[in-house]
mmCIF file of C-alpha atoms in Angstrom:
data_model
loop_
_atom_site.group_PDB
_atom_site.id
_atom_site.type_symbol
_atom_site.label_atom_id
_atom_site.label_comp_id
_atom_site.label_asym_id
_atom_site.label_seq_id
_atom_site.Cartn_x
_atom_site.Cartn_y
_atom_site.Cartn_z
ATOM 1 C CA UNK A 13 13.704 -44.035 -18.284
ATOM 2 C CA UNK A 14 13.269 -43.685 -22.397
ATOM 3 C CA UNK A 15 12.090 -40.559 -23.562
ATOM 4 C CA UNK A 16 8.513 -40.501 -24.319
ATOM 5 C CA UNK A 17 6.990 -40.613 -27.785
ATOM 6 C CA UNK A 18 3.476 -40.045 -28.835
ATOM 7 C CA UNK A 19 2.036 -42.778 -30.867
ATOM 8 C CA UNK A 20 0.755 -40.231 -33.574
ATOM 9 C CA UNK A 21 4.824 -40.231 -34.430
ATOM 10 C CA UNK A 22 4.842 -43.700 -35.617
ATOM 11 C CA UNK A 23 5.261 -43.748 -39.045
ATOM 12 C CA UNK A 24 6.194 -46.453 -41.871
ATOM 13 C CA UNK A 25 9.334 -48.366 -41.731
ATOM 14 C CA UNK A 26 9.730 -47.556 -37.600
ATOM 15 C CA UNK A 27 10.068 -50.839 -35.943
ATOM 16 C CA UNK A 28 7.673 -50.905 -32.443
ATOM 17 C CA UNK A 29 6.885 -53.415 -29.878
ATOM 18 C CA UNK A 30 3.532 -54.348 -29.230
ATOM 19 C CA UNK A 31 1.447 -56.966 -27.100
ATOM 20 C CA UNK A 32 -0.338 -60.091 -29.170
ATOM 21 C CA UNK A 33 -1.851 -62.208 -26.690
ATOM 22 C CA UNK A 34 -0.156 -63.374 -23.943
ATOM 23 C CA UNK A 35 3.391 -62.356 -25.624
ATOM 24 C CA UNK A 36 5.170 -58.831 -27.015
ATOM 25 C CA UNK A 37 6.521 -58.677 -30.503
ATOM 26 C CA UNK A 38 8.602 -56.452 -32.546
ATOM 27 C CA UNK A 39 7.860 -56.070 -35.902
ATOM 28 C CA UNK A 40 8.309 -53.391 -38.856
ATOM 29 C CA UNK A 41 5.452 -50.913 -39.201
ATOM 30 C CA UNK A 42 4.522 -51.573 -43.198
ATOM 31 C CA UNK A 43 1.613 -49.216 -43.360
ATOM 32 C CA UNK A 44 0.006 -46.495 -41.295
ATOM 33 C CA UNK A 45 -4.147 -46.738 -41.495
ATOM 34 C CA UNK A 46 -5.965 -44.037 -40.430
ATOM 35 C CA UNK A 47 -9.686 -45.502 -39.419
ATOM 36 C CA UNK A 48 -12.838 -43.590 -38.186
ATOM 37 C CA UNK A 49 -11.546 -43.987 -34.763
ATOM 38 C CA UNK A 50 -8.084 -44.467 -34.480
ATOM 39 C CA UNK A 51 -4.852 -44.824 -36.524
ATOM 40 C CA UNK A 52 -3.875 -49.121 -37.057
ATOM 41 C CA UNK A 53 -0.601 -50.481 -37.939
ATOM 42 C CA UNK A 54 0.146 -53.124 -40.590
ATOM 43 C CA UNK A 55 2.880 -54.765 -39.492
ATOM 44 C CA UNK A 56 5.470 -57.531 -40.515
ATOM 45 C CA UNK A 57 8.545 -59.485 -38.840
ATOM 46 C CA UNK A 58 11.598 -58.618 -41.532
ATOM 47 C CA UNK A 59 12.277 -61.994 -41.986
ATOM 48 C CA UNK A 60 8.383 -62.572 -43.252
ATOM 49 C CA UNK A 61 7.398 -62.751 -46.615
ATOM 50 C CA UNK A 62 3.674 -61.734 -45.983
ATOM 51 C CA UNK A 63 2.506 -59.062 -43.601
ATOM 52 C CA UNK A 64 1.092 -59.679 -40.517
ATOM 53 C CA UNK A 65 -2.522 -61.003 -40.992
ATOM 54 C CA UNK A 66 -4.014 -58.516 -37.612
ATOM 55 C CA UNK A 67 -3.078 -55.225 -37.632
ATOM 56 C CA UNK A 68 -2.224 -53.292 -34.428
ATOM 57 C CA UNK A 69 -3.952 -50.947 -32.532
ATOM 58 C CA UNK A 70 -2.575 -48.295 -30.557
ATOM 59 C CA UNK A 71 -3.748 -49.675 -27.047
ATOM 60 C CA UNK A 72 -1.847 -52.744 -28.038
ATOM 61 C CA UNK A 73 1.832 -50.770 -28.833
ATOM 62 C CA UNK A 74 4.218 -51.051 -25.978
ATOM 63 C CA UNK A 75 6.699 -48.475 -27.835
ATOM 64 C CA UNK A 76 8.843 -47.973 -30.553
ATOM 65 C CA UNK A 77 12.231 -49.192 -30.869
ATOM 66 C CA UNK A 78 15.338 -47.352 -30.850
ATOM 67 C CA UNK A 79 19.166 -48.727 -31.973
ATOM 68 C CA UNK A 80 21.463 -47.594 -30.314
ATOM 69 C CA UNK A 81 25.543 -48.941 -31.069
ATOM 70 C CA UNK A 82 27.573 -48.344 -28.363
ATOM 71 C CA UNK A 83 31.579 -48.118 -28.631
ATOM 72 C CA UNK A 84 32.447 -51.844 -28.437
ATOM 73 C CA UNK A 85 30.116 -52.339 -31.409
ATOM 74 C CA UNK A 86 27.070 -54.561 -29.815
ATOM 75 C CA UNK A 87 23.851 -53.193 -30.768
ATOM 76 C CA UNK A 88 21.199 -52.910 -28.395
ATOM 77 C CA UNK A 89 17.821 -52.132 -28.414
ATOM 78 C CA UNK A 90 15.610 -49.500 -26.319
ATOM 79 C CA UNK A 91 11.711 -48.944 -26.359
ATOM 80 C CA UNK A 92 10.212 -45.501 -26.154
ATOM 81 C CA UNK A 93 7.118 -45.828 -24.468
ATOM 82 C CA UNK A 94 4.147 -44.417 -25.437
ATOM 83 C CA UNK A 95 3.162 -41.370 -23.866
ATOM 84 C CA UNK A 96 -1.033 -42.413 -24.558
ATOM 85 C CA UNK A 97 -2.591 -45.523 -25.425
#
């Protein structure tokens, strides 16, 4: 399995898949907000213009992505789960 990552070591620009509804998305982490209670992510698809209009909270994060490029060139793409929600 992926090496676990604490969500306290997302920071801007990482890229990390999270749960919206009934589906999981990937999108850019644009801004880190630090609330009363918890740290939220502003997030936005790279291909968006606006950012996205709910931020995400940490219960919601499935993990942050990794790239990885093996030898024959193909880039793939590898979560590192959280170790807390």
């Amino acid at each position: 399995s992926p090496p676990k990552v604490p969500a306290g070591k997302v920071k801007e620009g990482d890229i990390i898949q999270f749960r919206k509804e009934k589906t999981t998305v990937i999108h850019r982490v644009v801004e880190v907000q630090q609330t009363k209670d918890a740290r939220i992510f502003v997030t936005k698809g790279d291909a968006n213009r606006e950012p996205d209009v709910d931020p995400v909270s940490p219960p919601q994060v499935v993990g942050k992505v990794v790239f990885k490029v093996p030898r024959i060139g193909w880039a793939s793409i590898a979560v590192k789960q959280f170790l807390s929600r």
